[in-house]
mmCIF file of C-alpha atoms in Angstrom:
data_model
loop_
_atom_site.group_PDB
_atom_site.id
_atom_site.type_symbol
_atom_site.label_atom_id
_atom_site.label_comp_id
_atom_site.label_asym_id
_atom_site.label_seq_id
_atom_site.Cartn_x
_atom_site.Cartn_y
_atom_site.Cartn_z
ATOM 1 C CA MET A 1300 0.000 0.000 0.000
ATOM 2 C CA SER A 1301 1.312 3.455 -0.884
ATOM 3 C CA SER A 1302 1.583 6.195 1.729
ATOM 4 C CA ASN A 1303 -1.112 8.069 -0.185
ATOM 5 C CA ASP A 1304 -3.520 5.151 0.266
ATOM 6 C CA ALA A 1305 -2.665 4.929 3.972
ATOM 7 C CA ASN A 1306 -3.523 8.610 4.338
ATOM 8 C CA GLN A 1307 -7.097 7.766 3.319
ATOM 9 C CA ILE A 1308 -7.532 6.013 6.693
ATOM 10 C CA ARG A 1309 -8.597 8.938 8.837
ATOM 11 C CA PRO A 1310 -10.300 9.441 12.215
ATOM 12 C CA THR A 1311 -13.896 10.635 12.082
ATOM 13 C CA SER A 1312 -13.933 11.431 15.806
ATOM 14 C CA PRO A 1313 -11.260 13.910 16.922
ATOM 15 C CA SER A 1314 -12.210 13.399 20.568
ATOM 16 C CA GLN A 1315 -11.860 9.614 20.405
ATOM 17 C CA TYR A 1316 -8.546 9.958 18.571
ATOM 18 C CA ALA A 1317 -7.248 12.376 21.224
ATOM 19 C CA ALA A 1318 -8.294 9.950 23.966
ATOM 20 C CA VAL A 1319 -6.231 7.170 22.362
ATOM 21 C CA VAL A 1320 -3.176 9.433 22.075
ATOM 22 C CA GLU A 1321 -3.563 10.574 25.690
ATOM 23 C CA ARG A 1322 -4.422 7.067 26.984
ATOM 24 C CA ARG A 1323 -7.676 8.076 28.638
ATOM 25 C CA LEU A 1324 -11.336 7.173 28.249
ATOM 26 C CA PRO A 1325 -13.246 9.183 25.652
ATOM 27 C CA VAL A 1326 -16.451 10.887 26.731
ATOM 28 C CA PRO A 1327 -19.805 9.594 25.425
ATOM 29 C CA GLU A 1328 -20.346 10.862 21.912
ATOM 30 C CA LEU A 1329 -23.313 10.989 19.547
ATOM 31 C CA VAL A 1330 -22.320 9.132 16.375
ATOM 32 C CA ALA A 1331 -25.503 9.329 14.307
ATOM 33 C CA ASP A 1332 -29.231 9.561 14.869
ATOM 34 C CA ARG A 1333 -29.984 7.482 18.013
ATOM 35 C CA VAL A 1334 -26.452 6.020 18.133
ATOM 36 C CA TRP A 1335 -23.973 6.789 20.924
ATOM 37 C CA ALA A 1336 -20.402 5.610 21.425
ATOM 38 C CA ILE A 1337 -19.265 5.064 25.015
ATOM 39 C CA ALA A 1338 -16.099 3.645 26.579
ATOM 40 C CA ALA A 1339 -15.828 0.456 28.639
ATOM 41 C CA PRO A 1340 -12.525 0.473 30.599
ATOM 42 C CA MET A 1341 -10.183 -2.516 30.357
ATOM 43 C CA PRO A 1342 -7.604 -3.783 32.854
ATOM 44 C CA ALA A 1343 -4.063 -2.459 32.492
ATOM 45 C CA GLY A 1344 -2.642 -3.101 29.051
ATOM 46 C CA LYS A 1345 -1.884 -1.526 25.710
ATOM 47 C CA LEU A 1346 -5.572 -0.861 25.041
ATOM 48 C CA THR A 1347 -7.328 1.264 27.653
ATOM 49 C CA HIS A 1348 -10.924 0.600 26.686
ATOM 50 C CA THR A 1349 -13.481 -1.126 24.504
ATOM 51 C CA LEU A 1350 -15.808 1.038 22.446
ATOM 52 C CA SER A 1351 -19.409 0.108 23.166
ATOM 53 C CA TYR A 1352 -22.335 1.387 21.145
ATOM 54 C CA VAL A 1353 -25.714 2.385 22.553
ATOM 55 C CA LEU A 1354 -28.659 2.290 20.150
ATOM 56 C CA LEU A 1355 -31.712 4.227 21.321
ATOM 57 C CA ASP A 1356 -35.206 2.957 20.676
ATOM 58 C CA ASP A 1357 -38.323 5.061 20.138
ATOM 59 C CA ASP A 1358 -39.865 4.262 23.533
ATOM 60 C CA GLY A 1359 -36.975 4.984 25.902
ATOM 61 C CA HIS A 1360 -35.478 1.514 25.726
ATOM 62 C CA PHE A 1361 -32.002 0.923 24.339
ATOM 63 C CA HIS A 1362 -29.631 -1.745 23.046
ATOM 64 C CA ILE A 1363 -25.879 -2.112 23.485
ATOM 65 C CA ILE A 1364 -23.175 -3.627 21.292
ATOM 66 C CA ASP A 1365 -20.121 -5.066 23.111
ATOM 67 C CA PRO A 1366 -20.637 -3.932 26.731
ATOM 68 C CA GLY A 1367 -17.056 -4.795 27.714
ATOM 69 C CA TRP A 1368 -15.084 -6.287 30.587
ATOM 70 C CA ASP A 1369 -16.794 -7.856 33.591
ATOM 71 C CA SER A 1370 -15.489 -5.577 36.334
ATOM 72 C CA THR A 1371 -16.842 -3.238 38.992
ATOM 73 C CA GLU A 1372 -14.976 -0.395 37.292
ATOM 74 C CA ASN A 1373 -16.671 -1.059 33.973
ATOM 75 C CA LEU A 1374 -20.116 -1.438 35.557
ATOM 76 C CA ALA A 1375 -19.714 1.985 37.183
ATOM 77 C CA SER A 1376 -18.383 3.492 33.965
ATOM 78 C CA LEU A 1377 -21.309 2.124 31.932
ATOM 79 C CA HIS A 1378 -23.746 3.492 34.500
ATOM 80 C CA GLU A 1379 -22.119 6.925 34.354
ATOM 81 C CA SER A 1380 -22.110 6.948 30.547
ATOM 82 C CA LEU A 1381 -25.771 5.954 30.392
ATOM 83 C CA MET A 1382 -26.678 8.717 32.848
ATOM 84 C CA HIS A 1383 -24.910 11.164 30.529
ATOM 85 C CA ILE A 1384 -27.254 10.052 27.742
ATOM 86 C CA GLY A 1385 -30.292 10.119 30.033
ATOM 87 C CA LEU A 1386 -30.628 6.348 30.403
ATOM 88 C CA ASP A 1387 -30.291 3.683 33.073
ATOM 89 C CA PHE A 1388 -29.940 -0.092 33.057
ATOM 90 C CA THR A 1389 -33.636 -0.718 33.678
ATOM 91 C CA ASN A 1390 -34.390 0.112 30.038
ATOM 92 C CA LEU A 1391 -31.705 -2.129 28.521
ATOM 93 C CA THR A 1392 -33.438 -4.502 26.106
ATOM 94 C CA THR A 1393 -30.772 -6.139 23.942
ATOM 95 C CA ILE A 1394 -27.068 -6.961 24.171
ATOM 96 C CA ILE A 1395 -25.147 -7.918 21.027
ATOM 97 C CA ALA A 1396 -21.628 -9.371 21.247
ATOM 98 C CA THR A 1397 -19.480 -9.221 18.125
ATOM 99 C CA HIS A 1398 -17.395 -12.068 19.601
ATOM 100 C CA HIS A 1399 -16.729 -13.964 22.817
ATOM 101 C CA HIS A 1400 -13.574 -12.254 24.113
ATOM 102 C CA PRO A 1401 -13.901 -10.902 27.670
ATOM 103 C CA ASP A 1402 -13.338 -7.279 26.642
ATOM 104 C CA HIS A 1403 -16.501 -7.515 24.505
ATOM 105 C CA LEU A 1404 -18.814 -10.176 25.940
ATOM 106 C CA GLY A 1405 -17.459 -10.125 29.502
ATOM 107 C CA ILE A 1406 -20.074 -8.166 31.449
ATOM 108 C CA ALA A 1407 -23.009 -9.262 29.298
ATOM 109 C CA GLU A 1408 -24.094 -12.077 31.605
ATOM 110 C CA ARG A 1409 -24.134 -9.776 34.655
ATOM 111 C CA LEU A 1410 -26.179 -7.202 32.756
ATOM 112 C CA ARG A 1411 -28.559 -9.893 31.533
ATOM 113 C CA ARG A 1412 -29.180 -11.147 35.066
ATOM 114 C CA GLU A 1413 -29.893 -7.641 36.319
ATOM 115 C CA THR A 1414 -31.988 -6.357 33.415
ATOM 116 C CA HIS A 1415 -33.377 -9.479 31.656
ATOM 117 C CA ALA A 1416 -32.040 -8.095 28.386
ATOM 118 C CA ARG A 1417 -31.658 -10.706 25.668
ATOM 119 C CA LEU A 1418 -28.191 -11.605 24.423
ATOM 120 C CA ILE A 1419 -27.472 -12.091 20.712
ATOM 121 C CA MET A 1420 -24.351 -13.699 19.185
ATOM 122 C CA SER A 1421 -23.626 -15.365 15.892
ATOM 123 C CA ARG A 1422 -24.448 -19.062 15.769
ATOM 124 C CA ALA A 1423 -20.851 -19.806 14.810
ATOM 125 C CA GLU A 1424 -19.421 -17.814 17.725
ATOM 126 C CA SER A 1425 -21.686 -19.563 20.205
ATOM 127 C CA ALA A 1426 -20.187 -22.856 18.992
ATOM 128 C CA VAL A 1427 -16.666 -21.436 19.266
ATOM 129 C CA LEU A 1428 -17.291 -20.412 22.870
ATOM 130 C CA LYS A 1429 -18.556 -23.872 23.751
ATOM 131 C CA HIS A 1430 -15.367 -25.323 22.277
ATOM 132 C CA GLN A 1431 -13.214 -22.836 24.213
ATOM 133 C CA VAL A 1432 -14.659 -23.982 27.540
ATOM 134 C CA SER A 1433 -14.695 -27.690 26.661
ATOM 135 C CA ARG A 1434 -12.466 -30.328 28.226
ATOM 136 C CA VAL A 1435 -11.161 -31.247 24.779
ATOM 137 C CA PHE A 1436 -9.783 -27.741 24.213
ATOM 138 C CA ARG A 1437 -8.109 -27.677 27.624
ATOM 139 C CA ASP A 1438 -6.745 -31.221 27.606
ATOM 140 C CA ALA A 1439 -3.005 -31.125 28.370
ATOM 141 C CA THR A 1440 -2.323 -34.499 26.751
ATOM 142 C CA THR A 1441 -3.806 -33.304 23.454
ATOM 143 C CA TYR A 1442 -1.749 -30.112 23.665
ATOM 144 C CA ALA A 1443 1.433 -32.105 24.357
ATOM 145 C CA LYS A 1444 0.825 -34.060 21.143
ATOM 146 C CA ARG A 1445 0.401 -30.787 19.294
ATOM 147 C CA LEU A 1446 3.780 -29.587 20.599
ATOM 148 C CA GLU A 1447 5.342 -32.822 19.389
ATOM 149 C CA GLY A 1448 3.788 -32.370 15.961
ATOM 150 C CA TRP A 1449 5.159 -28.816 15.804
ATOM 151 C CA GLY A 1450 8.637 -30.179 16.486
ATOM 152 C CA VAL A 1451 9.098 -28.180 19.680
ATOM 153 C CA PRO A 1452 12.376 -29.152 21.391
ATOM 154 C CA GLN A 1453 11.854 -31.128 24.588
ATOM 155 C CA ALA A 1454 13.554 -28.392 26.624
ATOM 156 C CA ARG A 1455 10.780 -25.894 25.702
ATOM 157 C CA ARG A 1456 7.753 -28.152 26.102
ATOM 158 C CA THR A 1457 7.513 -27.871 29.913
ATOM 159 C CA GLU A 1458 7.386 -24.093 29.617
ATOM 160 C CA LEU A 1459 4.624 -24.233 27.018
ATOM 161 C CA LEU A 1460 2.605 -26.818 28.952
ATOM 162 C CA SER A 1461 2.817 -24.635 32.055
ATOM 163 C CA SER A 1462 1.608 -21.629 30.062
ATOM 164 C CA PHE A 1463 -1.208 -23.727 28.570
ATOM 165 C CA ALA A 1464 -2.427 -24.564 32.088
ATOM 166 C CA ARG A 1465 -2.833 -20.829 32.766
ATOM 167 C CA LEU A 1466 -5.044 -20.076 29.782
ATOM 168 C CA PRO A 1467 -7.763 -17.554 30.660
ATOM 169 C CA ASP A 1468 -11.107 -18.985 31.648
ATOM 170 C CA PHE A 1469 -14.114 -18.174 29.511
ATOM 171 C CA THR A 1470 -17.635 -18.346 30.851
ATOM 172 C CA ASP A 1471 -19.960 -20.496 28.769
ATOM 173 C CA VAL A 1472 -22.671 -17.932 28.128
ATOM 174 C CA ALA A 1473 -25.625 -19.260 26.168
ATOM 175 C CA PRO A 1474 -27.163 -16.530 23.988
ATOM 176 C CA ASP A 1475 -30.916 -15.996 23.932
ATOM 177 C CA ALA A 1476 -30.820 -15.766 20.153
ATOM 178 C CA VAL A 1477 -28.277 -16.619 17.466
ATOM 179 C CA VAL A 1478 -27.926 -15.084 14.021
ATOM 180 C CA ASP A 1479 -26.337 -16.171 10.761
ATOM 181 C CA ASP A 1480 -24.700 -14.336 7.904
ATOM 182 C CA GLY A 1481 -27.248 -12.189 6.048
ATOM 183 C CA ASP A 1482 -29.791 -12.123 8.890
ATOM 184 C CA GLU A 1483 -31.331 -8.823 9.935
ATOM 185 C CA ILE A 1484 -31.644 -7.646 13.526
ATOM 186 C CA VAL A 1485 -34.426 -5.082 13.952
ATOM 187 C CA LEU A 1486 -34.133 -2.877 17.028
ATOM 188 C CA GLY A 1487 -36.740 -0.147 16.691
ATOM 189 C CA SER A 1488 -35.486 2.218 13.976
ATOM 190 C CA HIS A 1489 -32.193 0.306 13.754
ATOM 191 C CA ARG A 1490 -32.027 -2.388 11.080
ATOM 192 C CA LEU A 1491 -28.702 -4.191 11.383
ATOM 193 C CA ARG A 1492 -27.608 -6.665 8.733
ATOM 194 C CA VAL A 1493 -25.344 -9.437 10.000
ATOM 195 C CA LEU A 1494 -22.033 -10.072 8.264
ATOM 196 C CA VAL A 1495 -20.313 -13.059 9.857
ATOM 197 C CA SER A 1496 -16.589 -12.312 9.584
ATOM 198 C CA PRO A 1497 -14.471 -15.222 10.863
ATOM 199 C CA GLY A 1498 -10.764 -14.768 11.382
ATOM 200 C CA HIS A 1499 -10.119 -12.943 14.653
ATOM 201 C CA THR A 1500 -12.414 -15.585 16.125
ATOM 202 C CA GLY A 1501 -14.286 -18.323 14.335
ATOM 203 C CA GLY A 1502 -17.691 -16.666 14.499
ATOM 204 C CA HIS A 1503 -16.955 -12.953 14.794
ATOM 205 C CA LEU A 1504 -19.711 -10.790 13.350
ATOM 206 C CA CYS A 1505 -19.909 -7.278 11.931
ATOM 207 C CA LEU A 1506 -23.150 -5.316 11.719
ATOM 208 C CA ILE A 1507 -24.217 -3.145 8.792
ATOM 209 C CA ASP A 1508 -26.573 -0.183 9.217
ATOM 210 C CA ASP A 1509 -27.357 0.832 5.633
ATOM 211 C CA GLU A 1510 -29.645 3.728 6.580
ATOM 212 C CA ARG A 1511 -26.958 5.452 8.633
ATOM 213 C CA ALA A 1512 -24.033 4.123 6.549
ATOM 214 C CA LEU A 1513 -22.368 2.601 9.611
ATOM 215 C CA LEU A 1514 -20.240 -0.539 9.933
ATOM 216 C CA TYR A 1515 -19.913 -1.939 13.462
ATOM 217 C CA SER A 1516 -16.649 -3.823 12.969
ATOM 218 C CA GLY A 1517 -15.804 -5.220 16.421
ATOM 219 C CA ASP A 1518 -12.171 -6.385 16.370
ATOM 220 C CA HIS A 1519 -12.301 -7.470 12.731
ATOM 221 C CA VAL A 1520 -11.021 -4.097 11.527
ATOM 222 C CA LEU A 1521 -9.392 -1.528 13.814
ATOM 223 C CA PRO A 1522 -7.872 1.764 12.628
ATOM 224 C CA GLN A 1523 -4.314 1.230 13.938
ATOM 225 C CA VAL A 1524 -4.011 -2.024 15.861
ATOM 226 C CA TYR A 1525 -3.483 -5.283 13.981
ATOM 227 C CA GLY A 1526 -5.758 -7.695 15.818
ATOM 228 C CA GLY A 1527 -4.739 -11.292 16.289
ATOM 229 C CA ILE A 1528 -6.052 -14.103 14.105
ATOM 230 C CA GLY A 1529 -7.489 -17.415 15.248
ATOM 231 C CA LEU A 1530 -7.966 -16.308 18.868
ATOM 232 C CA GLY A 1531 -10.761 -18.823 19.264
ATOM 233 C CA ALA A 1532 -11.358 -21.116 16.300
ATOM 234 C CA MET A 1533 -12.978 -24.452 15.613
ATOM 235 C CA PRO A 1534 -10.792 -27.496 14.864
ATOM 236 C CA GLY A 1535 -10.195 -27.935 11.151
ATOM 237 C CA SER A 1536 -10.891 -24.307 10.284
ATOM 238 C CA SER A 1537 -8.501 -22.000 8.403
ATOM 239 C CA PRO A 1538 -8.506 -18.720 10.360
ATOM 240 C CA LEU A 1539 -6.031 -16.850 8.159
ATOM 241 C CA GLU A 1540 -7.795 -17.717 4.906
ATOM 242 C CA ASP A 1541 -11.128 -16.934 6.550
ATOM 243 C CA TYR A 1542 -9.773 -13.596 7.725
ATOM 244 C CA ILE A 1543 -8.558 -12.516 4.304
ATOM 245 C CA THR A 1544 -11.931 -13.487 2.779
ATOM 246 C CA SER A 1545 -13.787 -11.607 5.526
ATOM 247 C CA LEU A 1546 -11.678 -8.492 4.971
ATOM 248 C CA GLU A 1547 -12.528 -8.575 1.289
ATOM 249 C CA ALA A 1548 -16.238 -8.747 2.136
ATOM 250 C CA LEU A 1549 -15.989 -5.310 3.761
ATOM 251 C CA GLU A 1550 -14.867 -3.548 0.612
ATOM 252 C CA ALA A 1551 -18.502 -3.144 -0.431
ATOM 253 C CA TYR A 1552 -18.902 -0.783 2.546
ATOM 254 C CA HIS A 1553 -15.969 1.464 1.757
ATOM 255 C CA ASP A 1554 -18.113 4.608 1.922
ATOM 256 C CA TYR A 1555 -19.473 3.708 5.350
ATOM 257 C CA GLN A 1556 -18.075 4.954 8.645
ATOM 258 C CA ALA A 1557 -16.339 2.206 10.641
ATOM 259 C CA LEU A 1558 -17.319 1.878 14.305
ATOM 260 C CA PRO A 1559 -14.644 -0.458 15.713
ATOM 261 C CA GLY A 1560 -14.363 -2.204 19.057
ATOM 262 C CA HIS A 1561 -11.264 -0.205 20.083
ATOM 263 C CA GLU A 1562 -9.447 3.061 19.399
ATOM 264 C CA TYR A 1563 -11.618 5.465 17.346
ATOM 265 C CA ARG A 1564 -14.170 5.766 14.561
ATOM 266 C CA PHE A 1565 -12.646 6.079 11.109
ATOM 267 C CA ALA A 1566 -13.159 6.328 7.349
ATOM 268 C CA GLY A 1567 -11.183 4.483 4.677
ATOM 269 C CA ILE A 1568 -12.391 0.909 5.093
ATOM 270 C CA ARG A 1569 -11.006 -0.382 1.791
ATOM 271 C CA GLU A 1570 -7.547 1.058 2.400
ATOM 272 C CA ARG A 1571 -7.466 -0.294 5.931
ATOM 273 C CA THR A 1572 -8.550 -3.814 4.937
ATOM 274 C CA HIS A 1573 -5.809 -3.886 2.294
ATOM 275 C CA GLN A 1574 -3.267 -2.644 4.815
ATOM 276 C CA ILE A 1575 -4.287 -5.296 7.353
ATOM 277 C CA ALA A 1576 -4.207 -8.119 4.806
ATOM 278 C CA ALA A 1577 -0.760 -7.078 3.554
ATOM 279 C CA HIS A 1578 0.543 -6.846 7.113
ATOM 280 C CA HIS A 1579 -0.575 -10.338 8.069
ATOM 281 C CA LEU A 1580 0.536 -11.919 4.806
ATOM 282 C CA ARG A 1581 4.145 -10.863 5.299
ATOM 283 C CA ARG A 1582 4.772 -14.067 7.278
ATOM 284 C CA THR A 1583 3.074 -16.173 4.607
ATOM 285 C CA ARG A 1584 5.425 -14.555 2.114
ATOM 286 C CA ALA A 1585 8.396 -15.403 4.319
ATOM 287 C CA ILE A 1586 7.309 -19.047 4.634
ATOM 288 C CA VAL A 1587 6.937 -19.353 0.857
ATOM 289 C CA ALA A 1588 10.486 -18.005 0.519
ATOM 290 C CA LEU A 1589 11.747 -20.596 3.036
ATOM 291 C CA ALA A 1590 9.965 -23.551 1.446
ATOM 292 C CA ASP A 1591 12.839 -24.669 -0.824
ATOM 293 C CA GLU A 1592 15.319 -24.537 2.049
ATOM 294 C CA LEU A 1593 13.189 -26.195 4.750
ATOM 295 C CA GLY A 1594 10.971 -28.522 2.720
ATOM 296 C CA ASP A 1595 8.697 -30.466 5.080
ATOM 297 C CA ALA A 1596 10.465 -29.329 8.262
ATOM 298 C CA PRO A 1597 8.204 -28.956 11.342
ATOM 299 C CA ILE A 1598 6.526 -25.700 12.333
ATOM 300 C CA TRP A 1599 9.229 -24.935 14.922
ATOM 301 C CA GLU A 1600 11.901 -24.658 12.215
ATOM 302 C CA PHE A 1601 9.826 -22.222 10.177
ATOM 303 C CA ALA A 1602 8.781 -20.185 13.225
ATOM 304 C CA LYS A 1603 12.288 -19.449 14.420
ATOM 305 C CA ARG A 1604 13.212 -17.997 11.015
ATOM 306 C CA LEU A 1605 10.249 -15.612 10.761
ATOM 307 C CA PRO A 1606 10.262 -11.918 11.775
ATOM 308 C CA TRP A 1607 8.837 -11.425 15.272
ATOM 309 C CA THR A 1608 8.393 -8.180 17.151
ATOM 310 C CA GLY A 1609 11.100 -8.155 19.805
ATOM 311 C CA GLY A 1610 12.902 -11.133 18.257
ATOM 312 C CA TRP A 1611 12.451 -14.912 18.334
ATOM 313 C CA GLU A 1612 14.914 -15.489 21.184
ATOM 314 C CA ASP A 1613 12.826 -13.406 23.601
ATOM 315 C CA LEU A 1614 9.569 -15.259 22.971
ATOM 316 C CA GLY A 1615 8.364 -17.449 25.812
ATOM 317 C CA GLY A 1616 5.212 -18.888 27.374
ATOM 318 C CA PHE A 1617 1.986 -17.673 25.801
ATOM 319 C CA PHE A 1618 3.842 -15.486 23.294
ATOM 320 C CA LEU A 1619 5.858 -18.455 22.066
ATOM 321 C CA HIS A 1620 2.646 -20.479 21.799
ATOM 322 C CA SER A 1621 1.033 -17.644 19.845
ATOM 323 C CA ALA A 1622 4.000 -17.487 17.461
ATOM 324 C CA LEU A 1623 3.747 -21.216 16.776
ATOM 325 C CA VAL A 1624 -0.010 -21.020 16.185
ATOM 326 C CA GLN A 1625 0.480 -18.109 13.783
ATOM 327 C CA THR A 1626 3.242 -19.959 11.962
ATOM 328 C CA GLU A 1627 0.969 -22.974 11.580
ATOM 329 C CA MET A 1628 -1.752 -20.771 10.039
ATOM 330 C CA HIS A 1629 0.651 -19.125 7.603
ATOM 331 C CA TYR A 1630 2.167 -22.480 6.685
ATOM 332 C CA ALA A 1631 -1.326 -23.888 6.037
ATOM 333 C CA LEU A 1632 -2.105 -20.998 3.701
ATOM 334 C CA SER A 1633 1.210 -21.450 1.882
ATOM 335 C CA GLN A 1634 0.285 -25.082 1.238
ATOM 336 C CA SER A 1635 -3.359 -24.491 0.319
ATOM 337 C CA GLY A 1636 -2.912 -23.361 -3.264
ATOM 338 C CA ASN A 1637 -4.480 -19.984 -2.453
ATOM 339 C CA ALA A 1638 -1.318 -18.234 -1.301
ATOM 340 C CA ALA A 1639 -0.179 -17.016 -4.728
ATOM 341 C CA ALA A 1640 -3.420 -15.137 -5.435
ATOM 342 C CA ALA A 1641 -3.462 -13.552 -1.975
ATOM 343 C CA LEU A 1642 0.180 -12.466 -2.157
ATOM 344 C CA GLU A 1643 -0.333 -11.041 -5.634
ATOM 345 C CA ARG A 1644 -3.353 -9.023 -4.524
ATOM 346 C CA TYR A 1645 -1.577 -7.616 -1.458
ATOM 347 C CA PRO A 1646 2.046 -7.037 -2.576
ATOM 348 C CA ASP A 1647 4.936 -5.542 -0.624
ATOM 349 C CA PRO A 1648 3.397 -5.602 2.850
ATOM 350 C CA GLU A 1649 4.322 -2.811 5.221
ATOM 351 C CA TYR A 1650 6.305 -3.980 8.207
ATOM 352 C CA CYS A 1651 4.191 -2.455 10.954
ATOM 353 C CA GLU A 1652 4.538 -3.439 14.609
ATOM 354 C CA THR A 1653 2.292 -6.328 15.612
ATOM 355 C CA THR A 1654 -0.027 -5.863 18.596
#
């Protein structure tokens, strides 16, 4: 992508952009008719908050997309933001989660218990969540076999098994309703078309509001951060290929305003999707270049030759696991027969820092 194309990715909310730069929570902000953006604080980390979206109904009720982390701090922050808009939890009717990660779905179950609001997720993401909390997913013996298949040296397996035992716990939240790609969610004057966008997770969804020209993009597309891929996927799926396909599906909404799950609202969806695809494909490109040298070597041998932020030697625990998972995804794409077309469409990727 040329620097001129990158310049087309621009904030549409100066106040949200300033909040990101200053590492503080943005104030509630009216986005469009009956649509507010509010901030849900996150625990200490690179990202300070999730962006939640409040959709007002005609009768005083409201709906919320991605209510954020399950914490006392976030509950108080949501209450304060709603008061700013003139609302309170008693009129919450619907909760929509773009995906199951705790900074998006986390507090939904608490809000549902207190308000009896109904929870909506994609059918695919509900299945992903069930897999994430299953015994099969958390079975150490199965994971040990995976390490062996990756060719991980024996000296590093204990470290990875210990890290695997500390994986974060997800709560198995059963949605009140599930939706599929192409379905429409009607919330008063809001008609949201569902676009299931696997990649970041196996059943991530985006929401399209054609009347207001808005794209609620969750973590699928963020304005600066390069979200992870395959952070919750079903066995046998191809998260990287799915992600590239899902990015391409957003090009039809280039003229819409993107309302992401983090950072700030922005314009330039087509340019950003191309930038993201090129960024992620740089490791696929590197694996293709290594293929003649390494042949059918295990994932470990490919992984240690790829570019990693901070360097391969400093990777350990979860970050080493993540690097191996990513390498496996890129290797799978390189072997699928679809790599050449993807690399041709997104040439010369920019080497931006991974987050």
